[in-house]
mmCIF file of C-alpha atoms in Angstrom:
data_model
loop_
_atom_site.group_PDB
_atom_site.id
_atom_site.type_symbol
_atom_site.label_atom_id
_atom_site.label_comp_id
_atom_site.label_asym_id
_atom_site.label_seq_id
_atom_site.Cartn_x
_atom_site.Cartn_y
_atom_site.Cartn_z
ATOM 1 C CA UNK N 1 -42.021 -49.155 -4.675
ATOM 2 C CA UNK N 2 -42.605 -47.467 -8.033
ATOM 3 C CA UNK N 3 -45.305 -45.223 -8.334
ATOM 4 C CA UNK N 4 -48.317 -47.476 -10.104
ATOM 5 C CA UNK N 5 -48.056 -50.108 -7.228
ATOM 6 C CA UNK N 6 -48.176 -47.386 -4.498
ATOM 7 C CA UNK N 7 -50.730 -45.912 -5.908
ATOM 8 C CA UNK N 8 -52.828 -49.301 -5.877
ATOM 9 C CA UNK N 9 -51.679 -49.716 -2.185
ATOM 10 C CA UNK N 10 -52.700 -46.087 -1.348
ATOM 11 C CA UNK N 11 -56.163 -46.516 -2.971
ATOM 12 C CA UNK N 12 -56.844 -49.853 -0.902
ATOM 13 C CA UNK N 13 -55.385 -47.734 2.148
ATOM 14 C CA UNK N 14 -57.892 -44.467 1.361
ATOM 15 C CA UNK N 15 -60.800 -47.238 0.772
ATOM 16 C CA UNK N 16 -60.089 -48.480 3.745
ATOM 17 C CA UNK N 17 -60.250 -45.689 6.260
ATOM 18 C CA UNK N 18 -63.358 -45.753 8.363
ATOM 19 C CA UNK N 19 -65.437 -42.901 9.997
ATOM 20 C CA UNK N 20 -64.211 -40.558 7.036
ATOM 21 C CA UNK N 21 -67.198 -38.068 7.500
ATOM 22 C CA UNK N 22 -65.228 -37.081 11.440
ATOM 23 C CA UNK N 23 -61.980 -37.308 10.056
ATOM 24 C CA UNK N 24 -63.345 -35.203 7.331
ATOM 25 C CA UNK N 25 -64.380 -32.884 9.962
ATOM 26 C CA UNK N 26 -61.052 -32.656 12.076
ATOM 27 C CA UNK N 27 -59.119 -32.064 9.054
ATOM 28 C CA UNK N 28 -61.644 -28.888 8.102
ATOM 29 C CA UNK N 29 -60.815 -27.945 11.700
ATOM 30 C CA UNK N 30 -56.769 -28.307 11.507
ATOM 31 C CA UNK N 31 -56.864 -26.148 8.441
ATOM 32 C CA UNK N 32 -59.493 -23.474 9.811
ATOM 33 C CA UNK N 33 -57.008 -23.278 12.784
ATOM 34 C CA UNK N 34 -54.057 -22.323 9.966
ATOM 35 C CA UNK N 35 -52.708 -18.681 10.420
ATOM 36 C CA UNK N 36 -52.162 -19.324 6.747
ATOM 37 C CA UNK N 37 -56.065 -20.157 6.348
ATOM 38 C CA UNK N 38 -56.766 -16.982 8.573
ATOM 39 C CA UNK N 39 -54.499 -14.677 6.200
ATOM 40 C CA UNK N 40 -56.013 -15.834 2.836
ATOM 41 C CA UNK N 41 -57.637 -14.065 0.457
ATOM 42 C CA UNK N 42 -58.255 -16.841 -2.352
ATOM 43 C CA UNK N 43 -58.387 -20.769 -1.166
ATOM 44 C CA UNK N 44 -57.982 -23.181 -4.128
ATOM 45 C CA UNK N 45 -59.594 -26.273 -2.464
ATOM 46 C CA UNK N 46 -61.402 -29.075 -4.239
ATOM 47 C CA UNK N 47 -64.143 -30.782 -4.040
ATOM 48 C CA UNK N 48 -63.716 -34.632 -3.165
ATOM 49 C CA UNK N 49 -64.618 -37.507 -4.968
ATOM 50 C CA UNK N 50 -64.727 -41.687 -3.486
ATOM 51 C CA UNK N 51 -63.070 -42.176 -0.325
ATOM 52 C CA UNK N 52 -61.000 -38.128 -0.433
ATOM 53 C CA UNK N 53 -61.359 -36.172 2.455
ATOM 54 C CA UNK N 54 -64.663 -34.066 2.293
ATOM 55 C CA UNK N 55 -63.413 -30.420 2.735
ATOM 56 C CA UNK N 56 -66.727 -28.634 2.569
ATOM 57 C CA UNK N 57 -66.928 -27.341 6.154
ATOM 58 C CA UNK N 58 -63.586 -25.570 5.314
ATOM 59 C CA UNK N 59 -64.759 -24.277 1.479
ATOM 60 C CA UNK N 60 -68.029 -22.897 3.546
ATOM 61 C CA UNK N 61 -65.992 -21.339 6.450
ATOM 62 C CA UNK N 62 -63.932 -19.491 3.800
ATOM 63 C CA UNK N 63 -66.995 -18.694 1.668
ATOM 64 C CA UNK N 64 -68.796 -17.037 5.058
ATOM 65 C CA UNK N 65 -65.445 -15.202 6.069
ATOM 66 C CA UNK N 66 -65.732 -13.483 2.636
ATOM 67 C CA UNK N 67 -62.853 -15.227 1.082
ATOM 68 C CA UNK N 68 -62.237 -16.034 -2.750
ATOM 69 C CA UNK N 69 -62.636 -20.023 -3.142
ATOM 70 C CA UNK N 70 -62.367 -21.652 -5.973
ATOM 71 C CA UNK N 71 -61.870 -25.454 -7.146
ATOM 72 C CA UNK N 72 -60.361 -27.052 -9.960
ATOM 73 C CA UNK N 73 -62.233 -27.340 -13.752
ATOM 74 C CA UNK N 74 -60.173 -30.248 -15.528
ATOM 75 C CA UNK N 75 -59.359 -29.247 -19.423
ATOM 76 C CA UNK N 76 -57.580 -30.873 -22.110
ATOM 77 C CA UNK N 77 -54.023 -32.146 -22.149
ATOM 78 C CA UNK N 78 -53.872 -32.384 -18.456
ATOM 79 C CA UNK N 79 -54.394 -28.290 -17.686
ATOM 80 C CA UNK N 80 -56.617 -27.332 -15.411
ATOM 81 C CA UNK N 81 -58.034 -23.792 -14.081
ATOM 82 C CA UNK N 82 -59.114 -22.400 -10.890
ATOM 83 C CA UNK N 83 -62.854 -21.561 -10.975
ATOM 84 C CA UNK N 84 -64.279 -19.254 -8.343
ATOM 85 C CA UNK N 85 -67.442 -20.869 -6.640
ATOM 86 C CA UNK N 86 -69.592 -18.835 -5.149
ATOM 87 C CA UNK N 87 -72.129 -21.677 -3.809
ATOM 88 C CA UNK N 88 -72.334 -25.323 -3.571
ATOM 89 C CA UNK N 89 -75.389 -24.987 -5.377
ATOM 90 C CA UNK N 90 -73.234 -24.124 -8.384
ATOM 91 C CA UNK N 91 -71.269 -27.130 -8.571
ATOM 92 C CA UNK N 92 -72.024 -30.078 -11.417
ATOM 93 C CA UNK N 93 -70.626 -32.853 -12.407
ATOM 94 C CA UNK N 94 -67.462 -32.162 -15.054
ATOM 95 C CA UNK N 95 -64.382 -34.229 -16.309
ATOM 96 C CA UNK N 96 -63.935 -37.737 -14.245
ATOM 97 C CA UNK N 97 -67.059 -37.087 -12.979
ATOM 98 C CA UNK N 98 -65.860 -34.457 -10.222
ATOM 99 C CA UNK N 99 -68.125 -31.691 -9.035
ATOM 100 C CA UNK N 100 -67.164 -28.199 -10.838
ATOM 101 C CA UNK N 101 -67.862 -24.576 -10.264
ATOM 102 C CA UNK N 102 -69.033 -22.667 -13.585
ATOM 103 C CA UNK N 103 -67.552 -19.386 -13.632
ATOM 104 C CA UNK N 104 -64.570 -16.918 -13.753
ATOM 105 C CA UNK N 105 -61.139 -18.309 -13.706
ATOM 106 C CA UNK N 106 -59.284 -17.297 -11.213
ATOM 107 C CA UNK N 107 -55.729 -16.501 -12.286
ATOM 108 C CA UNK N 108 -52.975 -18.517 -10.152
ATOM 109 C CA UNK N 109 -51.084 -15.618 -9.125
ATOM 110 C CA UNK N 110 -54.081 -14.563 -6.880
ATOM 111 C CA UNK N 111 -54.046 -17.869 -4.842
ATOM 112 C CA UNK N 112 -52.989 -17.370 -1.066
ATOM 113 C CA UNK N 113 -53.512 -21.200 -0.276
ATOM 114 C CA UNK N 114 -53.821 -24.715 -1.839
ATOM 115 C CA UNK N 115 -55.583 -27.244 -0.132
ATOM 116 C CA UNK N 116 -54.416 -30.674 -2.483
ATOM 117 C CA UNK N 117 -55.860 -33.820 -2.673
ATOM 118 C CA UNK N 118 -53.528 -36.881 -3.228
ATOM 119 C CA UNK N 119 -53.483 -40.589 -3.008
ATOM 120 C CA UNK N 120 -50.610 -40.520 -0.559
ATOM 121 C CA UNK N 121 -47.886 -37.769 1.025
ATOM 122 C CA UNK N 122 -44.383 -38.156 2.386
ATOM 123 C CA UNK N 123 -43.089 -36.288 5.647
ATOM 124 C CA UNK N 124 -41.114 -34.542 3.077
ATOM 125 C CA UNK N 125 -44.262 -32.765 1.331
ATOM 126 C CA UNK N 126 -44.098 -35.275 -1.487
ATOM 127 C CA UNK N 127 -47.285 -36.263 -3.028
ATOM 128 C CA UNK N 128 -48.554 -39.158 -4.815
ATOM 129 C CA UNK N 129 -51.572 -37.907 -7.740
ATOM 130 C CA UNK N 130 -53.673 -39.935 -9.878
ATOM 131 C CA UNK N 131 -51.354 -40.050 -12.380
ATOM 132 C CA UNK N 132 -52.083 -37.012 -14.846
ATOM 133 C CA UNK N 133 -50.076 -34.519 -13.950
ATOM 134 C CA UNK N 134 -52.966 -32.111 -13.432
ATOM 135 C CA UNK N 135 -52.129 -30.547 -10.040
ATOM 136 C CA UNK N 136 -48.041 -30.648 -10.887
ATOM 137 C CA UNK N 137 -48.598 -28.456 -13.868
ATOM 138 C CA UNK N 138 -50.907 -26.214 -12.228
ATOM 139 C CA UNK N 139 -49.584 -25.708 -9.132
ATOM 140 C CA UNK N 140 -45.763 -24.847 -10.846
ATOM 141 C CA UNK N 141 -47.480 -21.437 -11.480
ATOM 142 C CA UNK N 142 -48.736 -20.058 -8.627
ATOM 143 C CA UNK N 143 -47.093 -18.744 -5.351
ATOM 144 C CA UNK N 144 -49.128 -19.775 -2.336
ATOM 145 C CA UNK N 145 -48.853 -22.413 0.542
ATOM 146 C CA UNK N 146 -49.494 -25.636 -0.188
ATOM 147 C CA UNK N 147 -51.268 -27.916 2.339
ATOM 148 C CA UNK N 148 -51.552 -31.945 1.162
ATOM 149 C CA UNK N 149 -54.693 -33.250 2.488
ATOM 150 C CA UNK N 150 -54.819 -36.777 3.743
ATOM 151 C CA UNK N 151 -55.638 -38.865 6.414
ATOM 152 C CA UNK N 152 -53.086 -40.365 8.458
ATOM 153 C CA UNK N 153 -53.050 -43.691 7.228
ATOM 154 C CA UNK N 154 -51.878 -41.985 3.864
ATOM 155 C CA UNK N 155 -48.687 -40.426 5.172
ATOM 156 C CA UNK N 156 -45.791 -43.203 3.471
ATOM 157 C CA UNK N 157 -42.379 -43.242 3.855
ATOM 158 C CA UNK N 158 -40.915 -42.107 0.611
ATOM 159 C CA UNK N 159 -42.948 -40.957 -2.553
ATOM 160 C CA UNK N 160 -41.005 -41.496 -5.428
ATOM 161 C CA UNK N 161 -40.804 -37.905 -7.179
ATOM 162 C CA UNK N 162 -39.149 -36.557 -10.407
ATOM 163 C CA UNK N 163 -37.826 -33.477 -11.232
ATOM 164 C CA UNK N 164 -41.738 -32.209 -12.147
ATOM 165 C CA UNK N 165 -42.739 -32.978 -8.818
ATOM 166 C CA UNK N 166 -44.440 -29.965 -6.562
ATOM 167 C CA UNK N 167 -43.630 -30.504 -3.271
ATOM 168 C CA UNK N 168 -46.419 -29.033 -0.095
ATOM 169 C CA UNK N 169 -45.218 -27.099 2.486
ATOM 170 C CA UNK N 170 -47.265 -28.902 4.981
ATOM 171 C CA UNK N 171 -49.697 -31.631 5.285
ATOM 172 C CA UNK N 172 -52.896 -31.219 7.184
ATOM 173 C CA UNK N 173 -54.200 -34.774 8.545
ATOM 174 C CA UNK N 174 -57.048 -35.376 11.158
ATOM 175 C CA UNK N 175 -54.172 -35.832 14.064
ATOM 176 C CA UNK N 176 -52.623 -32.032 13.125
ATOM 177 C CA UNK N 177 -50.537 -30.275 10.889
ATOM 178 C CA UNK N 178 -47.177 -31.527 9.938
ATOM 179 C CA UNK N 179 -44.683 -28.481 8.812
ATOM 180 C CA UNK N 180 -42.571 -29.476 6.130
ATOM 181 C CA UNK N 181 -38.514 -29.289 7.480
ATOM 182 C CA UNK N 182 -39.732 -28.231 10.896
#
């Protein structure tokens, strides 16, 4: 399957995944119990939009634990920064329509962890975006873990990736954490 029909089929099968807000919850709770959540300094999450899985209990868990969050701030050309947030109260509505932090940019060298949103991931830490190329240009620069986030239903069998293609080192789904090659 090319990638504009799965990514029609993985919208219908996001759309269609019922009791989001507790399997919202119990993905917050796989990725709280991370070691790699527990080590981190800076957590570049996001904040999720339609039928995404709501990570706020984990952005507020970080936030209380004293951690650096930030989310992503959409620019031209298909960049994008990492913006610290220091409250949900500072978040408002930016490009697509996404919530945003205002505020310092966070270079991607200080990022410990990246929890990434995406249509659909394969058990070999391949993800399927929206198309723009946001997340692959961004996340070629920094040197954390990478964590897909996803319910299970959006775990496919192969995601067709090119060369430009970052791949996550694990994917954290209501049912548990899968570790990419083992």
């Amino acid at each position: 399957m090319d990638k504009r029909a799965l990514r029609a089929e993985a919208r219908r099968v996001r759309a269609a995944v019922g009791d989001r807000a507790r399997r919202s919850a119990q993905i917050c709770a796989q990725v709280q119990a991370l070691p790699e959540f527990a080590r981190a300094h800076c957590v570049f999450a996001y904040a999720a939009t339609g039928s995404e899985a709501d990570l706020f209990p984990a952005i507020e868990a970080a936030l209380r634990a004293g951690k650096a969050v930030c989310l992503p701030v959409c620019r031209e050309k298909g960049e994008m920064d990492a913006v610290r947030l220091r409250a949900r109260e500072d978040l408002a509505p930016g490009a697509f329509g996404i919530l945003e932090p205002r505020g310092e940019v966070v270079p991607p060298e200080e990022i410990d962890l990246v929890l990434c949103p995406g249509l659909a991931f394969d058990r070999r830490g391949g993800r399927l975006g929206y198309g723009g190329g946001y997340y692959d240009r961004y996340l070629g620069k920094v040197h954390a873990f990478l964590l897909g986030i996803c319910y299970t239903d959006c775990i496919v069998g192969a995601v067709p990736t090119g060369a430009h293609d970052v791949f996550m080192d694990a994917l954290a789904c209501e049912t548990g954490i899968l570790r990419i090659g083992g």
